[in-house]
Structure formats: C-alpha cells, structure tokens
Amino acid sequence: MDAVAVRQPEMAHEPHPRESFIRHYIFSIDHKMIGKQYFLTTMFMALVGGAMAMLMRAHLGWPDNGVLSPEQYLQAVTMHGTIMIFFFLTVMLTGGLGNLLIPLMIGARDMAFPFLNMISYWTFVPGVITILLSYFVPGGPAGNGWTAYAPLSAVPAAEGGAGLGQTLWIIAILFVVISSLFGSLNFLTTVINLRTRGMSMGRLPLTIWGAFVTAVLALLSFPVLMAALGLLLLDRLAGTSFFEASNLIIGGAASTHQGGDALLWQHLFWFFGHPEVYILILTPMGVVSDIISTFSRKPIFGYKAMVLSLAAIGFLSFLVWGHHMFVSGMHPLLGAAFMGSTIIIAIPSAIKTFNWCTTLWHGRIHFTTAMLFAIGFVSVFVTGGLSGIFLAIAPVDLYLHDTYFIVAHFHFVMASASLFAILAGTYYWFPKFFGRMMNETLGKIHFALTFLGIYGTFYPMHFIGLHSNDRRLYETTAYPFLSHTGPVDVFVSLSAFLLGFAQLFFIANFLWSLKYGPVAGDNPWHANGLEWTTTTPPPHGNWEGALPAVYRWPYDYSVPGARDDYVPQTVQAIPLVAAAGAGGGEA
Amino acid sequence: MEDTGRTHDERRAGRWTSVLIMFTLVAGVLSFVWSARSYWLLPLASAQGASIDELFDIILVLTAIAFVAVHLFIGIALWRFPARQGAKAAHWHEHLGAELTWTVVPAIGIIILGIAGEVVWAKVYSAPPANAEQVDVVGRQFEWQFRYPGPDGRFGRSAPRFVTSGNPFGMDPSDPENKQNVVTINDLHLVVNRPVLLHITSIDVIHSLSLPNFRMKQDAVPGRVVDIWFTPNKEGAYQIVCAQLCGVGHYTMRGNITVQSQSAFDQWLQSQIK
C-alpha cells in the first residue's frame, strides 16, 4: 500500500467470499472472526467479573446493610478473580488480540492451523458455560479464592469447602487450559513459520514479540496447572490424598485422607500462577510500545532492549513462583533464593518503563484515546511495579502478605495495566476490524473516568493494607485496630462504582461506533505496521493478491528528509521531500 | 494530517493529560503523607521487627523517588511535546550510554536492597535462643488453640494418633505431665523481652497466624509443624489475625495476645492449671 492510496478513505470494500451464516459467524476458521468471537465473549465475561466486584464493594463499603452473606461474599471474591483472570484477561489477550493481530501483523493469510483455532474457541465456550452454570447449583459457585488452596478446596466437609460449585470450577478451568494450549501452539507455529518475505524476527512489532513470548509461557505453564487441577479433581471425587495430610479433623470428623501435602498444591499452582501474571502483561507491554511509538510519531526507543527484556521477564517468570509462598511454611532458604530471583525482575521492568518514557521525549504526540490509555498503562504499571518491591523483599512481605497492600499491588501492575492495554488496543485497532472509527470524545471521557476510578479504587488499599487490614475478610469488626478504616472503604467503593460507571461510556461508544462511527480508511492513524497496508476491514485471506513484502521495521516514524512522518513496512525506497508526489511503490 | 486547529487541540489535550498525571503524582504523595498519620504500620512490639521497619522505610523512600521521577518525566513530556503543525518528531531510538545507565543504576539499587533483605531474613529465621518460651499452636476452623508447658517447662507426650476434635494437640491422656500443660483458646500469653518459640500447625485446612505488631506471619499447614520465634518487647494487648482464607468463618478467627512480665505470666499460667 503506498502512501498516496492510503489517503483515500473510500476505498472499495472487498466482498467476503460467500459462506453460510454458520460457517461465517459460528464455526468460522477465519482468525479475524474467531478473534471477534473471543473478543466479545471475554468482554461479556468482564461484565460478569465486574459485577462481582461491584457486589463486593457494595458490601465492603457498607457492611451493615447485609448486601452479601459471608458465604456469598467469598463466592463473589472467588468468581471475580477467577473470571477476570481466566475468562477475561488471559483469553482476551491471547484468543482475542492474539488472533486478531498475529496474522495481520506478520503478513500471513491466517493462523497456521485454522481448524485448531476454531476448536480452541469452541473448547473455551464450554468452560464459560460451566463456570456460569456453577451459579445455579446447590450451594452456589466456588468460594475458596481464585487460588483454591487445598485442603479447603479439596475436602467438601471443610466448612465453606463448597460442593458442586468447586468441582465445576475445576472443570471450567480445565476447558480454558486446554483451549489456551491449542491457541499457544497455533500462535508459536504461526509466528515462526508464516512471517511474510522480509519479516525477520528483528522486524517484528513488539506486540507480536509480546504475544510470542506469552505463547511460550502458556505452553510451558498451563500443563502444570492442568496436572494440579486433575489431582484436585481426583481428591474431590475419587478420594485420593494428593493435598491432604494424615490425621486431619475436618468438619468435626476424622478425615479418611492420608499422606498428602497441602504445599504441593501451592507449588504447582504458583509454578503456573507466576508465568500467568506475565501472560497477562507481556502482550500489553508490546501493544503499548506500538501505540506509544505510533502516536509519538517517533521510533520506539531501544527496540532490542525491549525484546530482550520481554524474553528476560518471560524466562525469569519460571524462577520466582516461591515469592507467593514466603509465609507458607516452605524452608526459609527457599524464601531467600526466591527473594533473589524476584528482585531481578525489577531490572527488565525498569528498562521497559524508561524506554516508554524516552519514546515520548521529543515526540510529536497525538492524544488519541488509544494513546491516553497507553500513557495510563505506564502510570499504573509503574505504581504497581514499585509496590511490588516491598513485597519482593521477603522480611517486609512477612508484614504485608495477604493484606490489602498486595490487593492494591496486583490490581495496578497486572489487572489495571492489562486492562488499559486492552482498551488502548481496542481504540487503536477497532477501525481496522470494524471499519469505523470510535468516538474520540466519548473515548476521552472514558479514559479520564477510568484513570481516576482505578487510582481512587486501588491506591487507598495501600493504606489499609499498611494498617494490616487483611484481604478476603467479610467484615473487620472482630479487629479493634481496624475500627476506623470505614471511611477508606467507603471511598474505595465509591471510586469502584465510578470505575464501573465509566465502562458504560466504552460500551455505548463501542456499540454506537459499530454502526454510526465515521468510516475508517485503511490507515487512519498513519501507522507503519503491516495490518494497516490491507483494506479495512481486511478480506478473507487478509490481502488481495500477493502477500506484502517487508523492507523495514515498523518504527520508521519521522525519518529525517522523508516526505511523510511515517514509512510503512512495505515501502522499499523512502519517498523524500523533494520527490513528493512521486509516491512509493509496493514491491 | 496537521492543520492549525488540530495543533491547538493536541496542545490542549496534552496539557489536560499532563495535569492528570501531575495530579496523580501530587495526590499519590500527599495521600501517603496523610496515611502515615491515620493508617500506618501497627505499633511495633518485637525486637526483630525494628529491622523490618527500617527496611520498609528505605524501600518507601526509594520507591517514592521513582514514582515522582517517572510521573514528573511523563507529565513534562506530555506538556512539552504535543503534535504541532509542520514540526517533526526526533528520530533517535538508541543510546547505549543512556540504556546502560538505566539498567545499571536500578540494578545496583535493587541488589543492595536484596542484600539488606537477605540479611534481615536470615536474622528472622536464625536458630531460636535456648531460653525461649515454647508454645504449641494449632489452627482449626475457626479458632486458635495454644498449649503451654507446665511450670516445670515440659510438654507431655503427644502423638498424631491421639488427635481428636476435643484434643487437637494429640496429648497422650496416659501421661500425667499433660495434666500440668495448659491449653487455651484464642488466648496467647507472652513474656516481655523473653524470646518465644511457636510450633505452628493446623488440623484441618490452611490458616495463617498473623502477628502484625510483631511483624511475623506464618501459615498453619495441616500435616506440618513450622517453628517461628521472636522477642516481644512491649507489654500490652494485641491481636492475632487469620491471614489465610480458611472458610466461611475466616473473618471471625481472631486471637488475643497479652505480653506481660514474667511474674504476671507465671501467675496467669498457675491459675490455668486445672
């Protein structure tokens, strides 16, 4: 696509090949349709998870009103975490953004295994149905936390151990795990084998690097979770004792389990769980890098360092799971070792932050909604990353472990950061996939309220956490030293409602723009990536005619002497100022 | 893509965003200052806790500097570099010196912090002094039980096979020494300035014995006995929090701690023997 053609927004819209409704919208094997299916399904799940958060905050702000019973409160806590992590963030980033973007950004017609891709989505759907069904079984859904620590989650006799709900929880997550494994295999194969001519690994956009490292992490960590879930299911249903020691008295009666170890669950869970945290943040880091570069009209600073730090974080993520277990009873020497590996992660994280900041410097910043969310990402990531240092230093974690301080920490560094990148990515790529622009005014209101809502909700949690207010407490009346935390809880709840309210602007904007947004050109942001060189929306097979060839990295913004402030990856010879009007050719 | 109106819009948007970032910076710092007066670490009551609090203070200063620096940098960049008509961004994108600097400087800081952390950690988990008071601790849904040796300082025999709902410590009923042992529910008594060694376990699910004033926390794990020790150094009444989700009644699982003089402790212990 040359630069001149890009300026004609009314380019012909290529008709899709004729397909039946079911083949096109339900059992599609086109990565774009599968990506949209994932996107909409996970957005719906985000609403469910968000509703859980609203319920929790409605209770915690005014605990005397009896909005939730203790059991319902723990169920809301558990389902909020479970749904947001497994059914929204993980799958949105891989199944949603990964599917939509990988083939288009590397110049492929589709995923390497389109049929497997369809199977992957249709393995995810039963998981969604199962977890939603668990609300309607006797006893309600699981209420043992998203970490489901055994033996509480393993022995139904343990008070609050839940019945069928916990079993369905295990089965639902097994579906997600299998679906994610299909997806990550597909993503790895696609990135390794299907890059178009000239798209060397050194020219990949950082979004793709993020998705690539994420797929490696998913492939290596999800099987461990799968094994752990299998063992837990056996403990619950078949009477095995992987996680239960001998001589326990549970629910007033002697337990028949013997010989197991409760810490085994934690080791398995966190061996998956820590890479999982990076599964939720590496793709966002890539997305934000690309968006900041595009709207600063400036190359991303330190591309190689960005790639290396992504890889370093990915590698280190397998060596740090024990920092979730400093007080679990594992040997203090292990704690010492995990403290060492954990703090090292601060170094690549710092490098990335400084590189984003430097990319802004001497840029020519366009404050689109996508860019605002990318900037917001850097802010919340830094805030959450810094509070992580307290927790990484194990002796300090002795005090802060399991308090609201850590709730604040991971909601900033992982949940909010990931959410901001997803929203930034949605505003950024919406035109490509839906053919229309989103409304910028609504977008900016959405950003401002979300940004303030996030800080208002999670920042004060540091304070009550420092005051040793533990997480997952139904109410704090048992503890005299917490008798004056009520005002903070009210403030946090009001901020959370603002945050929830702000998302209505997003939903309205999304739905309205689908139908009434201004028609987008092929390259509305004047960006360099390959996805902007095809028509909007891209046809089946992604490019009419031959696949594009790549001649440069995706960050040639504001090249000195060039006619335009961007040079798409497909341009071989940069059109210079003097040669204006001659146009660049697609080779 | 630039015209004058657009330039004006971008400048205004940049200033608003910059203000938002600066507001975050100021509110983030000021609210922490406010919190230091209203909601801060609970009063310290152990000898070991002092070095943990020092470590906390050091990290707080370092992270505050980083928080301010990054937000200030972003705020200034957004203010100074909005898109303008006819102006192009700079094109530089590598600088070895700068990149090495911001790799090495945080690395040095983090390594020093790490070493300090390891030193304190090693101190907290060093071998307990021989004269430590010993207490057995069992967590169960939803209470803490404590078992003290009798006035002669000895625990009676106990074994897992004796564990029942009414005898969570598994005390051997045939051992007369056990008659001298004291078992309390949710009531932990400690002697001021005397190290205490806790043997912690659980008989059902995982609980966590959180002692915030003493800067200690230890999960009570079924099937394992984990030892921790510390030296309470301030008389008074404190609370034990269960810090690990252990079921529906988790939020009610509170214990009390009394730190008292040796004579008051001896008197109390004597009064508990049946």
mmCIF file of C-alpha atoms in Angstrom, chain A residues 37-220:
data_model
loop_
_atom_site.group_PDB
_atom_site.id
_atom_site.type_symbol
_atom_site.label_atom_id
_atom_site.label_comp_id
_atom_site.label_asym_id
_atom_site.label_seq_id
_atom_site.Cartn_x
_atom_site.Cartn_y
_atom_site.Cartn_z
ATOM 1 C CA GLN A 37 -15.794 -14.228 18.884
ATOM 2 C CA TYR A 38 -13.154 -14.343 21.608
ATOM 3 C CA PHE A 39 -13.245 -10.576 21.985
ATOM 4 C CA LEU A 40 -16.995 -10.386 22.501
ATOM 5 C CA THR A 41 -17.187 -13.487 24.713
ATOM 6 C CA THR A 42 -14.438 -12.255 27.002
ATOM 7 C CA MET A 43 -15.913 -8.740 27.091
ATOM 8 C CA PHE A 44 -19.145 -10.295 28.280
ATOM 9 C CA MET A 45 -17.246 -12.213 30.951
ATOM 10 C CA ALA A 46 -15.551 -8.975 32.008
ATOM 11 C CA LEU A 47 -19.019 -7.596 32.709
ATOM 12 C CA VAL A 48 -19.816 -10.625 34.872
ATOM 13 C CA GLY A 49 -16.495 -10.307 36.713
ATOM 14 C CA GLY A 50 -17.043 -6.579 37.071
ATOM 15 C CA ALA A 51 -20.498 -7.142 38.520
ATOM 16 C CA MET A 52 -18.892 -9.378 41.158
ATOM 17 C CA ALA A 53 -16.512 -6.537 42.040
ATOM 18 C CA MET A 54 -19.424 -4.096 42.341
ATOM 19 C CA LEU A 55 -21.186 -6.502 44.700
ATOM 20 C CA MET A 56 -18.060 -6.873 46.821
ATOM 21 C CA ARG A 57 -17.598 -3.135 47.055
ATOM 22 C CA ALA A 58 -21.289 -2.583 47.805
ATOM 23 C CA HIS A 59 -20.842 -4.920 50.745
ATOM 24 C CA LEU A 60 -17.437 -3.701 51.957
ATOM 25 C CA GLY A 61 -18.373 -0.025 51.826
ATOM 26 C CA TRP A 62 -21.478 -0.530 53.954
ATOM 27 C CA PRO A 63 -21.055 -3.907 55.696
ATOM 28 C CA ASP A 64 -24.062 -3.331 57.960
ATOM 29 C CA ASN A 65 -26.519 -3.385 55.077
ATOM 30 C CA GLY A 66 -26.194 -7.119 54.598
ATOM 31 C CA VAL A 67 -25.831 -6.973 50.833
ATOM 32 C CA LEU A 68 -23.993 -10.291 50.922
ATOM 33 C CA SER A 69 -23.783 -13.124 53.425
ATOM 34 C CA PRO A 70 -20.282 -14.308 54.407
ATOM 35 C CA GLU A 71 -20.600 -17.220 52.037
ATOM 36 C CA GLN A 72 -21.834 -15.071 49.160
ATOM 37 C CA TYR A 73 -19.054 -12.592 49.795
ATOM 38 C CA LEU A 74 -16.386 -15.264 49.427
ATOM 39 C CA GLN A 75 -18.121 -16.531 46.301
ATOM 40 C CA ALA A 76 -18.085 -13.025 44.838
ATOM 41 C CA VAL A 77 -14.373 -12.685 45.680
ATOM 42 C CA THR A 78 -13.592 -16.036 44.118
ATOM 43 C CA MET A 79 -15.639 -15.567 40.988
ATOM 44 C CA HIS A 80 -14.344 -12.028 40.461
ATOM 45 C CA GLY A 81 -10.744 -13.266 40.469
ATOM 46 C CA THR A 82 -11.443 -16.409 38.512
ATOM 47 C CA ILE A 83 -13.480 -14.738 35.793
ATOM 48 C CA MET A 84 -11.238 -11.716 35.389
ATOM 49 C CA ILE A 85 -8.038 -13.736 35.185
ATOM 50 C CA PHE A 86 -9.063 -16.892 33.350
ATOM 51 C CA PHE A 87 -12.113 -15.814 31.372
ATOM 52 C CA PHE A 88 -11.286 -12.204 30.585
ATOM 53 C CA LEU A 89 -7.645 -11.077 30.650
ATOM 54 C CA THR A 90 -5.895 -14.308 29.637
ATOM 55 C CA VAL A 91 -8.255 -15.194 26.843
ATOM 56 C CA MET A 92 -8.831 -11.628 25.657
ATOM 57 C CA LEU A 93 -5.083 -11.134 25.200
ATOM 58 C CA THR A 94 -4.387 -14.470 23.531
ATOM 59 C CA GLY A 95 -7.622 -15.590 21.896
ATOM 60 C CA GLY A 96 -8.853 -12.052 21.264
ATOM 61 C CA LEU A 97 -5.972 -9.718 20.430
ATOM 62 C CA GLY A 98 -3.574 -12.537 19.541
ATOM 63 C CA ASN A 99 -5.966 -13.982 16.983
ATOM 64 C CA LEU A 100 -6.948 -10.655 15.517
ATOM 65 C CA LEU A 101 -3.430 -9.308 15.202
ATOM 66 C CA ILE A 102 -0.823 -12.016 14.702
ATOM 67 C CA PRO A 103 -1.540 -12.989 11.074
ATOM 68 C CA LEU A 104 -2.163 -9.385 10.025
ATOM 69 C CA MET A 105 0.961 -8.037 11.682
ATOM 70 C CA ILE A 106 3.312 -10.704 10.335
ATOM 71 C CA GLY A 107 1.809 -10.898 6.858
ATOM 72 C CA ALA A 108 0.067 -14.273 6.959
ATOM 73 C CA ARG A 109 -3.225 -15.292 5.387
ATOM 74 C CA ASP A 110 -4.408 -16.922 8.601
ATOM 75 C CA MET A 111 -3.165 -18.924 11.560
ATOM 76 C CA ALA A 112 -1.032 -21.953 10.837
ATOM 77 C CA PHE A 113 -3.854 -24.256 11.949
ATOM 78 C CA PRO A 114 -7.184 -22.541 11.265
ATOM 79 C CA PHE A 115 -9.240 -25.581 12.200
ATOM 80 C CA LEU A 116 -7.410 -25.962 15.532
ATOM 81 C CA ASN A 117 -8.078 -22.287 16.047
ATOM 82 C CA MET A 118 -11.818 -22.893 15.730
ATOM 83 C CA ILE A 119 -11.578 -25.888 18.085
ATOM 84 C CA SER A 120 -9.737 -23.693 20.552
ATOM 85 C CA TYR A 121 -12.617 -21.224 20.700
ATOM 86 C CA TRP A 122 -15.185 -23.969 20.935
ATOM 87 C CA THR A 123 -13.249 -25.524 23.817
ATOM 88 C CA PHE A 124 -13.336 -22.192 25.599
ATOM 89 C CA VAL A 125 -17.115 -21.843 25.272
ATOM 90 C CA PRO A 126 -17.962 -24.948 27.363
ATOM 91 C CA GLY A 127 -15.667 -23.516 30.026
ATOM 92 C CA VAL A 128 -17.674 -20.295 30.010
ATOM 93 C CA ILE A 129 -20.930 -22.211 30.198
ATOM 94 C CA THR A 130 -19.642 -24.400 33.032
ATOM 95 C CA ILE A 131 -18.461 -21.507 35.175
ATOM 96 C CA LEU A 132 -21.734 -19.634 34.627
ATOM 97 C CA LEU A 133 -23.743 -22.773 35.384
ATOM 98 C CA SER A 134 -21.977 -23.068 38.719
ATOM 99 C CA TYR A 135 -24.024 -20.107 39.940
ATOM 100 C CA PHE A 136 -27.144 -22.215 39.713
ATOM 101 C CA VAL A 137 -26.107 -25.397 41.506
ATOM 102 C CA PRO A 138 -26.941 -26.097 45.161
ATOM 103 C CA GLY A 139 -24.513 -24.219 47.387
ATOM 104 C CA GLY A 140 -23.613 -21.810 44.641
ATOM 105 C CA PRO A 141 -20.271 -21.265 42.926
ATOM 106 C CA ALA A 142 -16.811 -21.880 44.357
ATOM 107 C CA GLY A 143 -15.853 -19.685 47.292
ATOM 108 C CA ASN A 144 -12.303 -20.652 48.129
ATOM 109 C CA GLY A 145 -10.452 -17.880 46.347
ATOM 110 C CA TRP A 146 -9.139 -17.935 42.775
ATOM 111 C CA THR A 147 -6.083 -19.749 44.135
ATOM 112 C CA ALA A 148 -8.298 -22.551 45.531
ATOM 113 C CA TYR A 149 -5.860 -23.587 48.219
ATOM 114 C CA ALA A 150 -6.188 -27.222 49.240
ATOM 115 C CA PRO A 151 -7.349 -28.797 51.517
ATOM 116 C CA LEU A 152 -10.146 -26.190 51.759
ATOM 117 C CA SER A 153 -10.926 -26.632 48.065
ATOM 118 C CA ALA A 154 -10.353 -30.372 48.133
ATOM 119 C CA VAL A 155 -12.446 -31.577 51.047
ATOM 120 C CA PRO A 156 -16.169 -30.850 50.768
ATOM 121 C CA ALA A 157 -16.524 -31.423 54.537
ATOM 122 C CA ALA A 158 -14.383 -28.347 55.261
ATOM 123 C CA GLU A 159 -16.818 -25.616 56.197
ATOM 124 C CA GLY A 160 -17.268 -23.443 53.145
ATOM 125 C CA GLY A 161 -15.460 -26.032 51.066
ATOM 126 C CA ALA A 162 -18.332 -25.778 48.600
ATOM 127 C CA GLY A 163 -19.917 -28.672 46.877
ATOM 128 C CA LEU A 164 -20.581 -28.986 43.212
ATOM 129 C CA GLY A 165 -19.576 -25.351 42.611
ATOM 130 C CA GLN A 166 -15.911 -26.086 43.348
ATOM 131 C CA THR A 167 -15.971 -29.168 41.123
ATOM 132 C CA LEU A 168 -17.468 -27.181 38.261
ATOM 133 C CA TRP A 169 -14.826 -24.508 38.857
ATOM 134 C CA ILE A 170 -12.105 -27.102 38.288
ATOM 135 C CA ILE A 171 -13.777 -28.425 35.144
ATOM 136 C CA ALA A 172 -14.369 -24.944 33.737
ATOM 137 C CA ILE A 173 -10.732 -24.009 34.167
ATOM 138 C CA LEU A 174 -9.632 -27.269 32.610
ATOM 139 C CA PHE A 175 -11.546 -26.230 29.477
ATOM 140 C CA VAL A 176 -9.776 -22.859 29.474
ATOM 141 C CA VAL A 177 -6.403 -24.544 29.936
ATOM 142 C CA ILE A 178 -6.929 -26.898 27.013
ATOM 143 C CA SER A 179 -8.234 -24.097 24.842
ATOM 144 C CA SER A 180 -5.205 -21.963 25.708
ATOM 145 C CA LEU A 181 -2.835 -24.802 24.877
ATOM 146 C CA PHE A 182 -4.378 -25.152 21.409
ATOM 147 C CA GLY A 183 -4.070 -21.412 20.977
ATOM 148 C CA SER A 184 -0.481 -21.088 22.109
ATOM 149 C CA LEU A 185 0.679 -23.937 19.860
ATOM 150 C CA ASN A 186 -1.024 -22.230 16.985
ATOM 151 C CA PHE A 187 0.456 -18.821 17.772
ATOM 152 C CA LEU A 188 4.001 -20.156 18.093
ATOM 153 C CA THR A 189 3.800 -22.088 14.828
ATOM 154 C CA THR A 190 2.296 -19.118 13.055
ATOM 155 C CA VAL A 191 4.905 -16.622 14.202
ATOM 156 C CA ILE A 192 7.777 -18.975 13.488
ATOM 157 C CA ASN A 193 6.639 -20.237 10.092
ATOM 158 C CA LEU A 194 4.245 -17.833 8.446
ATOM 159 C CA ARG A 195 6.048 -14.495 8.534
ATOM 160 C CA THR A 196 5.977 -12.901 5.116
ATOM 161 C CA ARG A 197 9.046 -12.148 2.985
ATOM 162 C CA GLY A 198 11.361 -9.746 4.788
ATOM 163 C CA MET A 199 9.597 -10.017 8.138
ATOM 164 C CA SER A 200 12.581 -11.212 10.127
ATOM 165 C CA MET A 201 12.210 -11.704 13.854
ATOM 166 C CA GLY A 202 14.197 -8.494 14.278
ATOM 167 C CA ARG A 203 11.463 -6.598 12.415
ATOM 168 C CA LEU A 204 8.513 -7.949 14.348
ATOM 169 C CA PRO A 205 6.337 -5.363 16.037
ATOM 170 C CA LEU A 206 6.676 -5.553 19.815
ATOM 171 C CA THR A 207 3.006 -6.571 20.075
ATOM 172 C CA ILE A 208 3.933 -9.763 18.258
ATOM 173 C CA TRP A 209 7.024 -10.268 20.388
ATOM 174 C CA GLY A 210 4.818 -9.956 23.444
ATOM 175 C CA ALA A 211 2.281 -12.438 22.068
ATOM 176 C CA PHE A 212 5.093 -14.791 21.051
ATOM 177 C CA VAL A 213 6.752 -14.881 24.484
ATOM 178 C CA THR A 214 3.288 -15.180 26.032
ATOM 179 C CA ALA A 215 2.589 -18.260 23.933
ATOM 180 C CA VAL A 216 5.847 -19.827 25.127
ATOM 181 C CA LEU A 217 4.889 -19.143 28.753
ATOM 182 C CA ALA A 218 1.388 -20.523 28.253
ATOM 183 C CA LEU A 219 2.707 -23.657 26.594
ATOM 184 C CA LEU A 220 5.098 -24.350 29.453
#
